[in-house]
Amino acid sequence: SSGINAEYGRAVCVSRSDYKRITLVISSWCHGYIDRNENIKCSHAPFFAASQALFYLFSYRHKDIFSSADWKGFLAQVDLHRIVFCKLNPLRHCNPHILRMFNKLTSMYEIVT
């Protein structure tokens, strides 16, 4: 996950459309994982890594989301609320720095409430 974070989160050469595509792929995988594994007892490490990558991408590229006209539709597709509030509780396993940034931004934009 840290490789994805570093490469796509802060890279200026990654276009807005590529960032959105990557974000949708990761969020789709997270939703599928929740559907299949939310009630299974195991470490869920891949889910926590993917969730953290998603939170990191959101934190560093939030301007790309909110500067586009379709930001509400995009966020509806990503459905951060479902990922954040699922039984697996990915925020509990998130890097504290990423968690602080993500919480600050979701409060500022009043999403994931």
CSV table of N, CA, C and O in Angstrom, one decimal:
chain,number,residue,atom,x,y,z
A,1,SER,N,0.8,-1.2,0.0
A,1,SER,CA,0.0,0.0,0.0
A,1,SER,C,0.9,1.3,0.0
A,1,SER,O,0.5,2.2,-0.6
A,2,SER,N,2.0,1.3,0.7
A,2,SER,CA,2.8,2.5,0.8
A,2,SER,C,3.3,2.8,-0.6
A,2,SER,O,3.5,4.0,-0.9
A,3,GLY,N,3.6,1.8,-1.5
A,3,GLY,CA,4.0,2.1,-2.8
A,3,GLY,C,3.0,2.9,-3.6
A,3,GLY,O,3.2,3.8,-4.3
A,4,ILE,N,1.8,2.4,-3.5
A,4,ILE,CA,0.6,3.0,-4.2
A,4,ILE,C,0.5,4.5,-3.7
A,4,ILE,O,0.3,5.4,-4.4
A,5,ASN,N,0.5,4.6,-2.3
A,5,ASN,CA,0.4,5.9,-1.7
A,5,ASN,C,1.4,6.9,-2.3
A,5,ASN,O,1.1,7.9,-2.7
A,6,ALA,N,2.7,6.5,-2.2
A,6,ALA,CA,3.7,7.4,-2.6
A,6,ALA,C,3.7,7.7,-4.1
A,6,ALA,O,3.8,8.9,-4.5
A,7,GLU,N,3.4,6.7,-4.9
A,7,GLU,CA,3.5,6.9,-6.4
A,7,GLU,C,2.3,7.7,-6.9
A,7,GLU,O,2.5,8.6,-7.7
A,8,TYR,N,1.1,7.5,-6.4
A,8,TYR,CA,-0.1,8.1,-7.0
A,8,TYR,C,-0.6,9.3,-6.1
A,8,TYR,O,-1.2,10.2,-6.6
A,9,GLY,N,-0.4,9.2,-4.8
A,9,GLY,CA,-0.9,10.2,-3.9
A,9,GLY,C,-0.3,11.6,-4.2
A,9,GLY,O,-1.0,12.6,-4.2
A,10,ARG,N,1.0,11.6,-4.4
A,10,ARG,CA,1.6,12.9,-4.5
A,10,ARG,C,2.2,13.2,-5.9
A,10,ARG,O,2.7,14.3,-6.1
A,11,ALA,N,2.1,12.3,-6.8
A,11,ALA,CA,2.7,12.4,-8.1
A,11,ALA,C,1.9,13.5,-8.9
A,11,ALA,O,0.7,13.3,-9.2
A,12,VAL,N,2.6,14.5,-9.3
A,12,VAL,CA,2.0,15.5,-10.1
A,12,VAL,C,1.7,15.0,-11.6
A,12,VAL,O,0.9,15.6,-12.3
A,13,CYS,N,2.5,14.1,-12.0
A,13,CYS,CA,2.4,13.6,-13.4
A,13,CYS,C,1.1,12.6,-13.5
A,13,CYS,O,0.8,12.3,-14.7
A,14,VAL,N,0.5,12.3,-12.5
A,14,VAL,CA,-0.7,11.5,-12.6
A,14,VAL,C,-1.9,12.4,-12.8
A,14,VAL,O,-2.2,13.3,-12.0
A,15,SER,N,-2.6,12.2,-13.9
A,15,SER,CA,-3.7,13.1,-14.3
A,15,SER,C,-4.9,12.9,-13.3
A,15,SER,O,-5.0,11.8,-12.6
A,16,ARG,N,-5.8,13.8,-13.3
A,16,ARG,CA,-7.0,13.7,-12.5
A,16,ARG,C,-7.8,12.5,-12.9
A,16,ARG,O,-8.3,11.8,-12.1
A,17,SER,N,-7.9,12.2,-14.2
A,17,SER,CA,-8.7,11.1,-14.7
A,17,SER,C,-8.0,9.7,-14.2
A,17,SER,O,-8.7,8.8,-13.8
A,18,ASP,N,-6.7,9.7,-14.3
A,18,ASP,CA,-6.0,8.5,-13.8
A,18,ASP,C,-6.2,8.3,-12.3
A,18,ASP,O,-6.4,7.2,-11.8
A,19,TYR,N,-6.1,9.4,-11.6
A,19,TYR,CA,-6.3,9.4,-10.1
A,19,TYR,C,-7.7,8.9,-9.8
A,19,TYR,O,-7.9,8.0,-8.9
A,20,LYS,N,-8.7,9.4,-10.5
A,20,LYS,CA,-10.0,8.9,-10.2
A,20,LYS,C,-10.2,7.4,-10.6
A,20,LYS,O,-10.9,6.7,-9.8
A,21,ARG,N,-9.6,7.0,-11.7
A,21,ARG,CA,-9.7,5.6,-12.1
A,21,ARG,C,-9.1,4.7,-11.0
A,21,ARG,O,-9.6,3.7,-10.6
A,22,ILE,N,-7.9,5.1,-10.5
A,22,ILE,CA,-7.2,4.3,-9.5
A,22,ILE,C,-8.0,4.3,-8.2
A,22,ILE,O,-8.2,3.2,-7.6
A,23,THR,N,-8.6,5.4,-7.9
A,23,THR,CA,-9.4,5.5,-6.6
A,23,THR,C,-10.6,4.6,-6.8
A,23,THR,O,-11.0,3.9,-5.8
A,24,LEU,N,-11.3,4.6,-7.9
A,24,LEU,CA,-12.4,3.7,-8.1
A,24,LEU,C,-12.1,2.2,-8.1
A,24,LEU,O,-12.8,1.4,-7.6
A,25,VAL,N,-10.9,1.9,-8.6
A,25,VAL,CA,-10.5,0.5,-8.6
A,25,VAL,C,-10.3,0.0,-7.2
A,25,VAL,O,-10.7,-1.0,-6.8
A,26,ILE,N,-9.6,0.8,-6.4
A,26,ILE,CA,-9.3,0.5,-5.0
A,26,ILE,C,-10.6,0.4,-4.2
A,26,ILE,O,-10.8,-0.5,-3.4
A,27,SER,N,-11.5,1.4,-4.4
A,27,SER,CA,-12.7,1.4,-3.6
A,27,SER,C,-13.6,0.3,-4.0
A,27,SER,O,-14.2,-0.4,-3.1
A,28,SER,N,-13.6,-0.1,-5.3
A,28,SER,CA,-14.4,-1.2,-5.7
A,28,SER,C,-13.9,-2.5,-5.1
A,28,SER,O,-14.7,-3.4,-4.6
A,29,TRP,N,-12.6,-2.7,-5.0
A,29,TRP,CA,-12.0,-3.8,-4.4
A,29,TRP,C,-12.4,-3.9,-2.9
A,29,TRP,O,-12.8,-4.9,-2.4
A,30,CYS,N,-12.3,-2.7,-2.2
A,30,CYS,CA,-12.7,-2.7,-0.8
A,30,CYS,C,-14.1,-3.1,-0.6
A,30,CYS,O,-14.4,-3.8,0.3
A,31,HIS,N,-15.0,-2.6,-1.5
A,31,HIS,CA,-16.5,-3.0,-1.3
A,31,HIS,C,-16.7,-4.5,-1.5
A,31,HIS,O,-17.4,-5.1,-0.8
A,32,GLY,N,-16.0,-5.0,-2.5
A,32,GLY,CA,-16.1,-6.5,-2.8
A,32,GLY,C,-15.5,-7.2,-1.6
A,32,GLY,O,-16.1,-8.3,-1.2
A,33,TYR,N,-14.4,-6.8,-1.0
A,33,TYR,CA,-13.9,-7.4,0.2
A,33,TYR,C,-14.9,-7.4,1.3
A,33,TYR,O,-15.1,-8.4,2.0
A,34,ILE,N,-15.5,-6.2,1.6
A,34,ILE,CA,-16.5,-6.1,2.6
A,34,ILE,C,-17.6,-7.1,2.4
A,34,ILE,O,-18.0,-7.8,3.3
A,35,ASP,N,-18.1,-7.2,1.2
A,35,ASP,CA,-19.2,-8.1,0.8
A,35,ASP,C,-18.9,-9.5,1.1
A,35,ASP,O,-19.7,-10.3,1.6
A,36,ARG,N,-17.6,-9.9,0.8
A,36,ARG,CA,-17.2,-11.3,1.0
A,36,ARG,C,-16.7,-11.7,2.4
A,36,ARG,O,-16.8,-12.8,2.8
A,37,ASN,N,-16.1,-10.7,3.1
A,37,ASN,CA,-15.3,-11.1,4.3
A,37,ASN,C,-15.7,-10.3,5.6
A,37,ASN,O,-15.0,-10.5,6.6
A,38,GLU,N,-16.6,-9.5,5.6
A,38,GLU,CA,-16.9,-8.6,6.7
A,38,GLU,C,-17.2,-9.5,8.0
A,38,GLU,O,-16.8,-9.1,9.1
A,39,ASN,N,-17.8,-10.6,7.9
A,39,ASN,CA,-18.1,-11.4,9.0
A,39,ASN,C,-17.2,-12.6,9.3
A,39,ASN,O,-17.5,-13.5,10.1
A,40,ILE,N,-16.1,-12.6,8.6
A,40,ILE,CA,-15.1,-13.7,8.8
A,40,ILE,C,-14.0,-13.2,9.7
A,40,ILE,O,-13.5,-12.1,9.6
A,41,LYS,N,-13.6,-14.1,10.6
A,41,LYS,CA,-12.5,-13.8,11.6
A,41,LYS,C,-11.2,-14.1,10.9
A,41,LYS,O,-10.9,-15.3,10.7
A,42,CYS,N,-10.4,-13.1,10.6
A,42,CYS,CA,-9.0,-13.2,10.1
A,42,CYS,C,-8.4,-11.8,10.2
A,42,CYS,O,-9.0,-10.9,10.7
A,43,SER,N,-7.1,-11.7,9.8
A,43,SER,CA,-6.4,-10.4,10.0
A,43,SER,C,-6.9,-9.3,9.1
A,43,SER,O,-6.8,-8.1,9.5
A,44,HIS,N,-7.4,-9.6,7.9
A,44,HIS,CA,-7.9,-8.6,7.0
A,44,HIS,C,-6.9,-7.6,6.6
A,44,HIS,O,-7.2,-6.5,6.2
A,45,ALA,N,-5.6,-8.0,6.7
A,45,ALA,CA,-4.5,-7.1,6.3
A,45,ALA,C,-4.6,-6.5,4.9
A,45,ALA,O,-4.4,-5.3,4.7
A,46,PRO,N,-5.0,-7.2,3.9
A,46,PRO,CA,-5.1,-6.6,2.6
A,46,PRO,C,-6.2,-5.5,2.5
A,46,PRO,O,-6.0,-4.5,1.9
A,47,PHE,N,-7.2,-5.7,3.2
A,47,PHE,CA,-8.3,-4.7,3.3
A,47,PHE,C,-7.8,-3.5,4.0
A,47,PHE,O,-8.1,-2.3,3.5
A,48,PHE,N,-7.1,-3.6,5.1
A,48,PHE,CA,-6.6,-2.5,5.8
A,48,PHE,C,-5.6,-1.7,5.0
A,48,PHE,O,-5.6,-0.5,5.0
A,49,ALA,N,-4.8,-2.4,4.2
A,49,ALA,CA,-3.8,-1.7,3.4
A,49,ALA,C,-4.5,-1.0,2.2
A,49,ALA,O,-4.1,0.2,1.9
A,50,ALA,N,-5.5,-1.6,1.6
A,50,ALA,CA,-6.2,-0.9,0.5
A,50,ALA,C,-7.0,0.3,1.0
A,50,ALA,O,-7.0,1.3,0.4
A,51,SER,N,-7.6,0.1,2.2
A,51,SER,CA,-8.3,1.2,2.8
A,51,SER,C,-7.4,2.4,3.1
A,51,SER,O,-7.7,3.6,2.8
A,52,GLN,N,-6.3,2.1,3.7
A,52,GLN,CA,-5.3,3.2,4.0
A,52,GLN,C,-4.8,3.9,2.7
A,52,GLN,O,-4.7,5.1,2.7
A,53,ALA,N,-4.6,3.1,1.7
A,53,ALA,CA,-4.2,3.7,0.4
A,53,ALA,C,-5.3,4.6,-0.1
A,53,ALA,O,-5.0,5.7,-0.6
A,54,LEU,N,-6.5,4.2,0.0
A,54,LEU,CA,-7.7,5.0,-0.4
A,54,LEU,C,-7.7,6.3,0.4
A,54,LEU,O,-7.9,7.4,-0.1
A,55,PHE,N,-7.6,6.2,1.7
A,55,PHE,CA,-7.6,7.4,2.6
A,55,PHE,C,-6.4,8.3,2.3
A,55,PHE,O,-6.6,9.6,2.3
A,56,TYR,N,-5.3,7.8,2.0
A,56,TYR,CA,-4.1,8.6,1.6
A,56,TYR,C,-4.3,9.3,0.3
A,56,TYR,O,-4.1,10.5,0.2
A,57,LEU,N,-4.8,8.6,-0.7
A,57,LEU,CA,-5.1,9.2,-2.0
A,57,LEU,C,-6.1,10.3,-1.9
A,57,LEU,O,-5.9,11.4,-2.4
A,58,PHE,N,-7.1,10.1,-1.1
A,58,PHE,CA,-8.1,11.1,-0.9
A,58,PHE,C,-7.5,12.3,-0.2
A,58,PHE,O,-7.7,13.5,-0.6
A,59,SER,N,-6.6,12.1,0.8
A,59,SER,CA,-6.0,13.2,1.6
A,59,SER,C,-5.1,14.0,0.7
A,59,SER,O,-5.1,15.2,0.9
A,60,TYR,N,-4.3,13.4,-0.2
A,60,TYR,CA,-3.4,14.2,-1.0
A,60,TYR,C,-3.9,14.7,-2.3
A,60,TYR,O,-3.4,15.6,-2.9
A,61,ARG,N,-5.0,14.1,-2.8
A,61,ARG,CA,-5.6,14.6,-4.0
A,61,ARG,C,-7.0,15.1,-3.9
A,61,ARG,O,-7.7,15.2,-4.9
A,62,HIS,N,-7.4,15.5,-2.7
A,62,HIS,CA,-8.8,16.0,-2.5
A,62,HIS,C,-9.1,17.2,-3.4
A,62,HIS,O,-10.3,17.3,-3.8
A,63,LYS,N,-8.2,18.0,-3.7
A,63,LYS,CA,-8.5,19.2,-4.6
A,63,LYS,C,-8.9,18.7,-6.0
A,63,LYS,O,-9.7,19.3,-6.6
A,64,ASP,N,-8.4,17.6,-6.4
A,64,ASP,CA,-8.8,17.0,-7.7
A,64,ASP,C,-10.2,16.6,-7.7
A,64,ASP,O,-10.9,16.6,-8.7
A,65,ILE,N,-10.7,16.1,-6.6
A,65,ILE,CA,-12.1,15.7,-6.5
A,65,ILE,C,-13.0,16.9,-6.5
A,65,ILE,O,-13.9,17.0,-7.3
A,66,PHE,N,-12.7,17.8,-5.6
A,66,PHE,CA,-13.7,18.9,-5.3
A,66,PHE,C,-13.6,20.0,-6.3
A,66,PHE,O,-14.4,20.9,-6.4
A,67,SER,N,-12.6,20.0,-7.2
A,67,SER,CA,-12.5,21.0,-8.3
A,67,SER,C,-13.2,20.6,-9.5
A,67,SER,O,-13.3,21.3,-10.5
A,68,SER,N,-13.7,19.4,-9.5
A,68,SER,CA,-14.5,18.9,-10.7
A,68,SER,C,-16.0,19.0,-10.5
A,68,SER,O,-16.4,18.9,-9.4
A,69,ALA,N,-16.7,19.2,-11.6
A,69,ALA,CA,-18.1,19.4,-11.5
A,69,ALA,C,-18.9,18.2,-11.0
A,69,ALA,O,-19.9,18.3,-10.4
A,70,ASP,N,-18.3,17.0,-11.2
A,70,ASP,CA,-19.0,15.8,-10.9
A,70,ASP,C,-18.5,15.2,-9.5
A,70,ASP,O,-18.7,14.0,-9.3
A,71,TRP,N,-18.0,16.0,-8.6
A,71,TRP,CA,-17.5,15.5,-7.4
A,71,TRP,C,-18.5,14.7,-6.5
A,71,TRP,O,-18.1,13.7,-5.9
A,72,LYS,N,-19.7,15.1,-6.5
A,72,LYS,CA,-20.7,14.4,-5.7
A,72,LYS,C,-21.0,13.0,-6.3
A,72,LYS,O,-21.1,12.0,-5.6
A,73,GLY,N,-21.1,12.9,-7.6
A,73,GLY,CA,-21.2,11.6,-8.3
A,73,GLY,C,-20.0,10.7,-8.1
A,73,GLY,O,-20.2,9.5,-7.8
A,74,PHE,N,-18.8,11.3,-8.1
A,74,PHE,CA,-17.6,10.5,-7.9
A,74,PHE,C,-17.6,10.0,-6.5
A,74,PHE,O,-17.3,8.8,-6.3
A,75,LEU,N,-17.9,10.8,-5.5
A,75,LEU,CA,-17.8,10.3,-4.1
A,75,LEU,C,-18.9,9.3,-3.9
A,75,LEU,O,-18.7,8.4,-3.1
A,76,ALA,N,-20.0,9.4,-4.5
A,76,ALA,CA,-21.1,8.4,-4.4
A,76,ALA,C,-20.6,7.1,-4.9
A,76,ALA,O,-20.9,6.0,-4.3
A,77,GLN,N,-19.8,7.1,-6.0
A,77,GLN,CA,-19.3,5.8,-6.5
A,77,GLN,C,-18.3,5.2,-5.6
A,77,GLN,O,-18.2,4.0,-5.4
A,78,VAL,N,-17.4,6.1,-5.0
A,78,VAL,CA,-16.4,5.6,-4.1
A,78,VAL,C,-17.0,5.1,-2.8
A,78,VAL,O,-16.5,4.1,-2.3
A,79,ASP,N,-18.0,5.7,-2.3
A,79,ASP,CA,-18.8,5.4,-1.1
A,79,ASP,C,-17.8,5.2,0.1
A,79,ASP,O,-17.8,4.1,0.7
A,80,LEU,N,-17.1,6.2,0.4
A,80,LEU,CA,-16.2,6.2,1.6
A,80,LEU,C,-16.9,5.8,2.9
A,80,LEU,O,-16.4,5.1,3.7
A,81,HIS,N,-18.2,6.3,3.0
A,81,HIS,CA,-18.9,6.1,4.2
A,81,HIS,C,-19.0,4.6,4.5
A,81,HIS,O,-18.8,4.1,5.6
A,82,ARG,N,-19.3,3.8,3.5
A,82,ARG,CA,-19.5,2.3,3.7
A,82,ARG,C,-18.2,1.7,4.1
A,82,ARG,O,-18.1,0.8,5.0
A,83,ILE,N,-17.1,2.1,3.5
A,83,ILE,CA,-15.8,1.6,3.9
A,83,ILE,C,-15.4,2.0,5.3
A,83,ILE,O,-15.0,1.2,6.1
A,84,VAL,N,-15.5,3.3,5.6
A,84,VAL,CA,-15.2,3.8,6.9
A,84,VAL,C,-16.0,3.1,8.1
A,84,VAL,O,-15.4,2.7,9.1
A,85,PHE,N,-17.3,2.9,7.8
A,85,PHE,CA,-18.1,2.5,8.9
A,85,PHE,C,-18.5,1.0,8.9
A,85,PHE,O,-19.3,0.5,9.6
A,86,CYS,N,-17.8,0.2,8.0
A,86,CYS,CA,-18.0,-1.2,8.0
A,86,CYS,C,-17.5,-1.9,9.3
A,86,CYS,O,-16.7,-1.2,10.1
A,87,LYS,N,-17.9,-3.1,9.6
A,87,LYS,CA,-17.5,-3.8,10.9
A,87,LYS,C,-16.0,-3.9,11.0
A,87,LYS,O,-15.5,-4.1,12.1
A,88,LEU,N,-15.3,-3.9,9.9
A,88,LEU,CA,-13.9,-4.2,10.0
A,88,LEU,C,-13.1,-3.0,10.6
A,88,LEU,O,-12.0,-3.1,11.0
A,89,ASN,N,-13.7,-1.8,10.6
A,89,ASN,CA,-13.2,-0.6,11.2
A,89,ASN,C,-11.8,-0.3,10.7
A,89,ASN,O,-10.8,-0.3,11.5
A,90,PRO,N,-11.6,0.1,9.4
A,90,PRO,CA,-10.3,0.3,8.9
A,90,PRO,C,-9.5,1.5,9.5
A,90,PRO,O,-8.3,1.5,9.5
A,91,LEU,N,-10.3,2.5,10.0
A,91,LEU,CA,-9.6,3.6,10.6
A,91,LEU,C,-8.8,3.2,11.9
A,91,LEU,O,-7.8,3.8,12.2
A,92,ARG,N,-9.2,2.2,12.5
A,92,ARG,CA,-8.5,1.7,13.7
A,92,ARG,C,-7.1,1.2,13.3
A,92,ARG,O,-6.2,1.2,14.1
A,93,HIS,N,-6.9,0.8,12.1
A,93,HIS,CA,-5.6,0.2,11.6
A,93,HIS,C,-4.8,1.1,10.7
A,93,HIS,O,-3.9,0.7,10.1
A,94,CYS,N,-5.3,2.4,10.6
A,94,CYS,CA,-4.7,3.3,9.7
A,94,CYS,C,-3.5,4.1,10.4
A,94,CYS,O,-3.5,4.3,11.6
A,95,ASN,N,-2.5,4.4,9.6
A,95,ASN,CA,-1.4,5.2,10.1
A,95,ASN,C,-2.0,6.5,10.7
A,95,ASN,O,-2.8,7.2,10.1
A,96,PRO,N,-1.5,6.9,11.9
A,96,PRO,CA,-2.0,8.1,12.6
A,96,PRO,C,-2.0,9.4,11.8
A,96,PRO,O,-2.9,10.2,11.8
A,97,HIS,N,-0.9,9.6,11.0
A,97,HIS,CA,-0.8,10.8,10.2
A,97,HIS,C,-1.8,10.8,9.1
A,97,HIS,O,-2.5,11.8,8.9
A,98,ILE,N,-2.0,9.7,8.4
A,98,ILE,CA,-3.0,9.6,7.4
A,98,ILE,C,-4.4,9.8,8.0
A,98,ILE,O,-5.2,10.5,7.4
A,99,LEU,N,-4.6,9.2,9.1
A,99,LEU,CA,-5.9,9.3,9.8
A,99,LEU,C,-6.2,10.7,10.2
A,99,LEU,O,-7.3,11.2,9.9
A,100,ARG,N,-5.3,11.4,10.7
A,100,ARG,CA,-5.5,12.8,11.0
A,100,ARG,C,-5.8,13.7,9.8
A,100,ARG,O,-6.8,14.5,9.8
A,101,MET,N,-5.1,13.5,8.7
A,101,MET,CA,-5.4,14.2,7.5
A,101,MET,C,-6.7,13.9,6.9
A,101,MET,O,-7.5,14.7,6.5
A,102,PHE,N,-7.1,12.6,6.9
A,102,PHE,CA,-8.3,12.1,6.4
A,102,PHE,C,-9.5,12.7,7.2
A,102,PHE,O,-10.5,13.2,6.7
A,103,ASN,N,-9.4,12.6,8.5
A,103,ASN,CA,-10.4,13.1,9.4
A,103,ASN,C,-10.6,14.6,9.2
A,103,ASN,O,-11.7,15.1,9.2
A,104,LYS,N,-9.5,15.4,9.1
A,104,LYS,CA,-9.6,16.8,8.9
A,104,LYS,C,-10.3,17.2,7.7
A,104,LYS,O,-11.2,18.0,7.6
A,105,LEU,N,-10.0,16.5,6.6
A,105,LEU,CA,-10.6,16.8,5.3
A,105,LEU,C,-12.1,16.3,5.2
A,105,LEU,O,-12.9,17.0,4.7
A,106,THR,N,-12.4,15.2,5.8
A,106,THR,CA,-13.8,14.7,5.7
A,106,THR,C,-14.7,15.7,6.6
A,106,THR,O,-15.8,15.9,6.3
A,107,SER,N,-14.1,16.2,7.7
A,107,SER,CA,-14.8,17.2,8.5
A,107,SER,C,-15.0,18.5,7.7
A,107,SER,O,-16.1,19.1,7.7
A,108,MET,N,-13.9,18.9,7.1
A,108,MET,CA,-13.9,20.2,6.3
A,108,MET,C,-14.9,20.2,5.2
A,108,MET,O,-15.7,21.1,5.0
A,109,TYR,N,-15.0,19.1,4.5
A,109,TYR,CA,-15.9,18.9,3.3
A,109,TYR,C,-17.3,18.4,3.7
A,109,TYR,O,-18.1,18.2,2.9
A,110,GLU,N,-17.4,18.0,5.0
A,110,GLU,CA,-18.6,17.4,5.5
A,110,GLU,C,-19.1,16.2,4.8
A,110,GLU,O,-20.2,16.1,4.3
A,111,ILE,N,-18.2,15.3,4.6
A,111,ILE,CA,-18.5,14.0,4.0
A,111,ILE,C,-18.1,12.9,5.0
A,111,ILE,O,-17.4,13.1,5.9
A,112,VAL,N,-18.6,11.7,4.8
A,112,VAL,CA,-18.3,10.6,5.6
A,112,VAL,C,-18.8,10.9,7.1
A,112,VAL,O,-18.0,10.7,8.0
A,113,THR,N,-20.0,11.3,7.2
A,113,THR,CA,-20.5,11.7,8.6
A,113,THR,C,-21.4,10.6,9.1
A,113,THR,O,-21.9,9.8,8.4
